[in-house]
CSV table of N, CA and C in Angstrom, one decimal:
chain,number,residue,atom,x,y,z
A,1,MET,N,0.8,-1.2,0.0
A,1,MET,CA,0.0,0.0,0.0
A,1,MET,C,0.9,1.2,0.0
A,2,ASP,N,0.5,2.2,-0.8
A,2,ASP,CA,1.3,3.4,-0.8
A,2,ASP,C,1.0,4.2,0.5
A,3,ALA,N,1.9,5.2,0.7
A,3,ALA,CA,1.8,6.0,1.9
A,3,ALA,C,0.4,6.7,2.0
A,4,ASP,N,-0.2,7.0,0.9
A,4,ASP,CA,-1.5,7.7,0.9
A,4,ASP,C,-2.7,6.8,1.0
A,5,GLY,N,-2.4,5.4,1.1
A,5,GLY,CA,-3.5,4.5,1.2
A,5,GLY,C,-3.9,3.9,-0.1
A,6,GLY,N,-3.3,4.3,-1.2
A,6,GLY,CA,-3.7,3.8,-2.5
A,6,GLY,C,-2.9,2.6,-2.8
A,7,ASN,N,-3.2,1.9,-3.9
A,7,ASN,CA,-2.5,0.7,-4.3
A,7,ASN,C,-2.4,-0.4,-3.3
A,8,PRO,N,-3.5,-0.8,-2.6
A,8,PRO,CA,-3.4,-1.9,-1.6
A,8,PRO,C,-3.0,-3.2,-2.3
A,9,LYS,N,-2.3,-4.1,-1.5
A,9,LYS,CA,-1.9,-5.4,-2.0
A,9,LYS,C,-1.8,-6.3,-0.8
A,10,MET,N,-2.4,-7.5,-0.9
A,10,MET,CA,-2.3,-8.5,0.2
A,10,MET,C,-1.0,-9.2,0.0
A,11,LEU,N,-0.2,-9.2,1.1
A,11,LEU,CA,1.1,-9.8,1.1
A,11,LEU,C,1.1,-11.2,1.7
A,12,TYR,N,0.1,-11.6,2.5
A,12,TYR,CA,0.1,-12.9,3.1
A,12,TYR,C,-1.3,-13.4,3.4
A,13,GLY,N,-1.6,-14.6,3.2
A,13,GLY,CA,-2.9,-15.2,3.6
A,13,GLY,C,-3.5,-16.0,2.5
A,14,TYR,N,-4.5,-16.8,2.9
A,14,TYR,CA,-5.1,-17.7,1.9
A,14,TYR,C,-6.0,-17.0,0.9
A,15,ARG,N,-6.2,-15.7,1.1
A,15,ARG,CA,-7.0,-14.9,0.1
A,15,ARG,C,-6.2,-14.2,-1.0
A,16,MET,N,-4.9,-14.5,-1.0
A,16,MET,CA,-4.0,-13.9,-2.0
A,16,MET,C,-4.3,-14.3,-3.4
A,17,ALA,N,-4.4,-13.4,-4.3
A,17,ALA,CA,-4.7,-13.7,-5.7
A,17,ALA,C,-3.4,-14.2,-6.3
A,18,ASN,N,-3.5,-15.0,-7.4
A,18,ASN,CA,-2.4,-15.4,-8.2
A,18,ASN,C,-1.4,-16.2,-7.4
A,19,THR,N,-1.8,-17.0,-6.4
A,19,THR,CA,-0.9,-17.8,-5.7
A,19,THR,C,-1.4,-19.3,-5.8
A,20,ALA,N,-0.4,-20.1,-6.2
A,20,ALA,CA,-0.8,-21.5,-6.4
A,20,ALA,C,-1.1,-22.2,-5.1
A,21,ALA,N,-0.3,-21.9,-4.0
A,21,ALA,CA,-0.5,-22.6,-2.7
A,21,ALA,C,-0.5,-21.5,-1.7
A,22,PRO,N,-1.6,-20.8,-1.5
A,22,PRO,CA,-1.6,-19.7,-0.5
A,22,PRO,C,-1.4,-20.3,0.9
A,23,GLU,N,-0.7,-19.5,1.8
A,23,GLU,CA,-0.5,-20.0,3.1
A,23,GLU,C,-1.7,-19.7,4.0
A,24,ARG,N,-1.9,-20.5,5.0
A,24,ARG,CA,-3.0,-20.3,5.9
A,24,ARG,C,-2.4,-20.2,7.3
A,25,GLY,N,-2.8,-19.0,7.9
A,25,GLY,CA,-2.3,-18.8,9.3
A,25,GLY,C,-2.5,-17.3,9.7
A,26,TRP,N,-2.1,-17.0,10.9
A,26,TRP,CA,-2.2,-15.6,11.4
A,26,TRP,C,-0.9,-14.9,11.1
A,27,ALA,N,-1.0,-13.7,10.8
A,27,ALA,CA,0.2,-12.9,10.7
A,27,ALA,C,0.1,-11.6,11.5
A,28,GLY,N,1.1,-11.2,12.1
A,28,GLY,CA,1.1,-10.0,12.9
A,28,GLY,C,2.4,-9.2,12.7
A,29,TYR,N,2.2,-7.9,12.9
A,29,TYR,CA,3.4,-7.0,12.7
A,29,TYR,C,4.2,-6.9,14.0
A,30,ILE,N,5.5,-7.2,13.8
A,30,ILE,CA,6.4,-7.1,15.0
A,30,ILE,C,7.0,-5.7,15.0
A,31,GLY,N,7.5,-5.2,13.8
A,31,GLY,CA,8.1,-3.9,13.8
A,31,GLY,C,8.8,-3.6,12.5
A,32,GLY,N,9.2,-2.4,12.3
A,32,GLY,CA,10.0,-2.0,11.2
A,32,GLY,C,11.4,-2.2,11.4
A,33,ILE,N,12.2,-2.0,10.4
A,33,ILE,CA,13.7,-2.2,10.5
A,33,ILE,C,14.3,-0.9,10.1
A,34,ALA,N,15.1,-0.3,11.0
A,34,ALA,CA,15.7,1.0,10.8
A,34,ALA,C,16.6,1.0,9.5
A,35,HIS,N,16.4,2.0,8.8
A,35,HIS,CA,17.2,2.2,7.5
A,35,HIS,C,16.9,1.1,6.5
A,36,ASP,N,15.8,0.5,6.6
A,36,ASP,CA,15.3,-0.5,5.6
A,36,ASP,C,13.8,-0.4,5.3
A,37,PRO,N,13.5,0.6,4.5
A,37,PRO,CA,12.0,0.9,4.3
A,37,PRO,C,11.3,-0.2,3.5
A,38,ASP,N,12.1,-1.1,2.9
A,38,ASP,CA,11.5,-2.2,2.0
A,38,ASP,C,11.1,-3.4,2.8
A,39,HIS,N,11.5,-3.5,4.1
A,39,HIS,CA,11.2,-4.7,4.8
A,39,HIS,C,10.6,-4.4,6.2
A,40,VAL,N,9.9,-5.4,6.7
A,40,VAL,CA,9.3,-5.3,8.1
A,40,VAL,C,9.5,-6.7,8.7
A,41,LEU,N,9.4,-6.8,10.0
A,41,LEU,CA,9.3,-8.0,10.7
A,41,LEU,C,7.9,-8.4,11.0
A,42,VAL,N,7.5,-9.6,10.6
A,42,VAL,CA,6.2,-10.1,10.9
A,42,VAL,C,6.3,-11.4,11.7
A,43,GLU,N,5.3,-11.7,12.4
A,43,GLU,CA,5.2,-13.0,13.2
A,43,GLU,C,4.1,-13.8,12.5
A,44,ILE,N,4.4,-15.0,12.1
A,44,ILE,CA,3.4,-15.8,11.5
A,44,ILE,C,3.2,-17.1,12.3
A,45,VAL,N,1.9,-17.4,12.5
A,45,VAL,CA,1.5,-18.6,13.2
A,45,VAL,C,0.7,-19.5,12.2
A,46,PRO,N,1.2,-20.5,11.7
A,46,PRO,CA,0.4,-21.3,10.7
A,46,PRO,C,-0.7,-22.0,11.4
A,47,TRP,N,-1.8,-22.2,10.6
A,47,TRP,CA,-3.0,-22.9,11.1
A,47,TRP,C,-2.6,-24.4,11.0
A,48,GLU,N,-2.7,-25.1,12.1
A,48,GLU,CA,-2.4,-26.5,12.2
A,48,GLU,C,-3.5,-27.2,13.0
A,49,LYS,N,-3.3,-28.5,13.2
A,49,LYS,CA,-4.3,-29.3,13.9
A,49,LYS,C,-4.4,-28.9,15.3
A,50,GLN,N,-3.5,-28.2,15.9
A,50,GLN,CA,-3.5,-27.8,17.3
A,50,GLN,C,-4.4,-26.6,17.5
A,51,PHE,N,-5.0,-26.1,16.5
A,51,PHE,CA,-5.8,-24.9,16.5
A,51,PHE,C,-6.7,-24.9,17.7
A,52,PRO,N,-6.9,-23.9,18.5
A,52,PRO,CA,-6.3,-22.5,18.3
A,52,PRO,C,-5.1,-22.3,19.2
A,53,HIS,N,-4.7,-23.2,20.0
A,53,HIS,CA,-3.6,-23.0,20.9
A,53,HIS,C,-2.4,-23.9,20.7
A,54,ASN,N,-1.3,-23.7,21.3
A,54,ASN,CA,-0.1,-24.5,21.2
A,54,ASN,C,0.5,-24.4,19.9
A,55,LEU,N,0.5,-23.2,19.3
A,55,LEU,CA,1.1,-23.0,17.9
A,55,LEU,C,2.4,-22.3,18.1
A,56,LEU,N,3.4,-22.6,17.3
A,56,LEU,CA,4.7,-22.0,17.4
A,56,LEU,C,4.9,-20.9,16.4
A,57,PRO,N,5.0,-19.6,16.9
A,57,PRO,CA,5.1,-18.5,16.0
A,57,PRO,C,6.6,-18.5,15.4
A,58,VAL,N,6.7,-17.9,14.2
A,58,VAL,CA,8.0,-17.8,13.6
A,58,VAL,C,8.1,-16.3,13.1
A,59,ALA,N,9.2,-15.7,13.3
A,59,ALA,CA,9.5,-14.3,12.9
A,59,ALA,C,10.0,-14.4,11.5
A,60,TYR,N,9.5,-13.5,10.6
A,60,TYR,CA,10.0,-13.4,9.2
A,60,TYR,C,10.4,-12.0,8.9
A,61,ARG,N,11.4,-11.8,8.0
A,61,ARG,CA,11.7,-10.5,7.4
A,61,ARG,C,10.9,-10.5,6.1
A,62,MET,N,10.0,-9.6,6.0
A,62,MET,CA,9.1,-9.6,4.8
A,62,MET,C,9.3,-8.4,3.9
A,63,ASP,N,9.4,-8.6,2.6
A,63,ASP,CA,9.5,-7.5,1.7
A,63,ASP,C,8.1,-6.9,1.6
A,64,VAL,N,8.0,-5.6,1.8
A,64,VAL,CA,6.7,-4.9,1.8
A,64,VAL,C,6.1,-4.7,0.4
A,65,HIS,N,6.9,-5.0,-0.6
A,65,HIS,CA,6.4,-4.8,-2.0
A,65,HIS,C,5.9,-6.2,-2.6
A,66,THR,N,6.6,-7.2,-2.3
A,66,THR,CA,6.3,-8.5,-2.9
A,66,THR,C,5.7,-9.6,-1.9
A,67,GLY,N,5.9,-9.4,-0.6
A,67,GLY,CA,5.5,-10.3,0.4
A,67,GLY,C,6.5,-11.5,0.6
A,68,LYS,N,7.6,-11.5,-0.2
A,68,LYS,CA,8.6,-12.6,0.0
A,68,LYS,C,9.1,-12.5,1.4
A,69,LYS,N,9.2,-13.7,2.0
A,69,LYS,CA,9.6,-13.8,3.4
A,69,LYS,C,10.9,-14.7,3.6
A,70,VAL,N,11.7,-14.3,4.6
A,70,VAL,CA,12.8,-15.1,5.0
A,70,VAL,C,12.7,-15.3,6.5
A,71,ALA,N,12.7,-16.6,6.9
A,71,ALA,CA,12.6,-16.9,8.3
A,71,ALA,C,13.8,-16.3,9.1
A,72,VAL,N,13.5,-15.7,10.3
A,72,VAL,CA,14.5,-15.2,11.1
A,72,VAL,C,14.7,-16.0,12.3
A,73,ILE,N,13.7,-16.3,13.1
A,73,ILE,CA,13.8,-17.2,14.3
A,73,ILE,C,12.4,-17.7,14.7
A,74,ALA,N,12.4,-18.8,15.3
A,74,ALA,CA,11.1,-19.4,15.8
A,74,ALA,C,11.1,-19.1,17.3
A,75,ALA,N,9.9,-18.9,17.8
A,75,ALA,CA,9.7,-18.6,19.2
A,75,ALA,C,10.2,-19.9,20.0
A,76,PRO,N,10.7,-19.7,21.2
A,76,PRO,CA,11.1,-20.8,22.0
A,76,PRO,C,10.0,-21.6,22.7
A,77,VAL,N,8.8,-21.0,22.7
A,77,VAL,CA,7.7,-21.7,23.3
A,77,VAL,C,6.4,-21.4,22.5
A,78,LYS,N,5.4,-22.2,22.7
A,78,LYS,CA,4.2,-22.0,21.9
A,78,LYS,C,3.4,-20.8,22.4
A,79,ASP,N,2.6,-20.3,21.6
A,79,ASP,CA,1.7,-19.1,21.9
A,79,ASP,C,2.4,-17.9,22.3
A,80,ALA,N,3.7,-17.7,21.9
A,80,ALA,CA,4.5,-16.6,22.3
A,80,ALA,C,4.3,-15.4,21.4
A,81,GLN,N,4.6,-14.3,22.0
A,81,GLN,CA,4.7,-13.0,21.2
A,81,GLN,C,6.2,-12.7,21.1
A,82,LEU,N,6.6,-12.1,19.9
A,82,LEU,CA,8.0,-11.8,19.7
A,82,LEU,C,8.2,-10.3,19.7
A,83,VAL,N,9.3,-9.9,20.2
A,83,VAL,CA,9.7,-8.4,20.3
A,83,VAL,C,11.0,-8.2,19.7
A,84,ALA,N,11.1,-7.2,18.9
A,84,ALA,CA,12.4,-6.9,18.2
A,84,ALA,C,12.9,-5.5,18.5
A,85,ASP,N,14.2,-5.3,18.3
A,85,ASP,CA,14.8,-4.0,18.5
A,85,ASP,C,14.6,-3.2,17.2
A,86,HIS,N,15.1,-1.9,17.2
A,86,HIS,CA,15.0,-1.1,16.0
A,86,HIS,C,15.8,-1.5,14.8
A,87,GLN,N,16.8,-2.3,15.0
A,87,GLN,CA,17.6,-2.8,13.9
A,87,GLN,C,17.0,-4.1,13.3
A,88,GLY,N,15.9,-4.5,13.8
A,88,GLY,CA,15.2,-5.7,13.3
A,88,GLY,C,15.7,-7.0,13.8
A,89,ARG,N,16.3,-7.0,15.0
A,89,ARG,CA,16.8,-8.2,15.6
A,89,ARG,C,15.7,-8.6,16.7
A,90,VAL,N,15.2,-9.8,16.5
A,90,VAL,CA,14.2,-10.3,17.5
A,90,VAL,C,15.0,-10.6,18.8
A,91,ARG,N,14.6,-10.0,19.9
A,91,ARG,CA,15.4,-10.0,21.1
A,91,ARG,C,14.7,-10.8,22.2
A,92,PHE,N,13.3,-10.8,22.3
A,92,PHE,CA,12.6,-11.3,23.4
A,92,PHE,C,11.4,-12.1,22.8
A,93,ALA,N,10.9,-13.0,23.6
A,93,ALA,CA,9.6,-13.7,23.4
A,93,ALA,C,9.0,-13.8,24.8
A,94,TYR,N,7.6,-13.7,24.8
A,94,TYR,CA,6.9,-13.8,26.1
A,94,TYR,C,5.6,-14.6,25.8
A,95,ALA,N,5.3,-15.3,26.9
A,95,ALA,CA,4.1,-16.2,26.8
A,95,ALA,C,3.7,-16.6,28.2
A,96,ASP,N,2.4,-16.9,28.4
A,96,ASP,CA,2.0,-17.4,29.7
A,96,ASP,C,2.3,-18.9,29.8
A,97,ASP,N,2.7,-19.3,31.0
A,97,ASP,CA,3.0,-20.8,31.2
A,97,ASP,C,1.7,-21.5,31.6
A,98,ASP,N,1.8,-22.7,32.0
A,98,ASP,CA,0.6,-23.5,32.3
A,98,ASP,C,-0.2,-22.9,33.5
A,99,ASP,N,0.5,-22.2,34.4
A,99,ASP,CA,-0.1,-21.6,35.5
A,99,ASP,C,-0.6,-20.1,35.3
A,100,GLU,N,-0.6,-19.8,34.0
A,100,GLU,CA,-0.9,-18.4,33.5
A,100,GLU,C,0.0,-17.3,34.1
A,101,LYS,N,1.2,-17.7,34.3
A,101,LYS,CA,2.2,-16.7,34.8
A,101,LYS,C,3.1,-16.3,33.5
A,102,MET,N,3.3,-15.0,33.4
A,102,MET,CA,4.1,-14.5,32.2
A,102,MET,C,5.5,-15.0,32.3
A,103,GLN,N,6.0,-15.6,31.3
A,103,GLN,CA,7.4,-16.0,31.2
A,103,GLN,C,8.0,-15.1,30.0
A,104,VAL,N,9.2,-14.6,30.3
A,104,VAL,CA,9.9,-13.8,29.3
A,104,VAL,C,11.2,-14.5,28.9
A,105,TYR,N,11.5,-14.6,27.6
A,105,TYR,CA,12.7,-15.3,27.1
A,105,TYR,C,13.5,-14.3,26.4
A,106,MET,N,14.8,-14.3,26.7
A,106,MET,CA,15.8,-13.5,26.0
A,106,MET,C,16.4,-14.4,24.9
A,107,LEU,N,16.3,-13.9,23.6
A,107,LEU,CA,16.7,-14.7,22.5
A,107,LEU,C,18.1,-14.4,22.0
């Protein structure tokens, strides 16, 4: 999508046009990458048989024009959220344990 909101384009998901095998899952924005306006970090959780819990998120560096992704790191635990620094390095993951206590992991 252009800065003014024009020219929208879906970069991920099963509704993508012109895709032979669209991916199915959730995608979320982790953050931008300083001095790299062409890429962002996204967290993707594929839809699997364990739906809706116990899914392992993976961080990807995604091209904002084409949607091409490169895997960066997988979360150390299931149902985690990933946190990156301004240079695009994934530094932390956090998730609730079985007792619903927040656990923070330094990556």
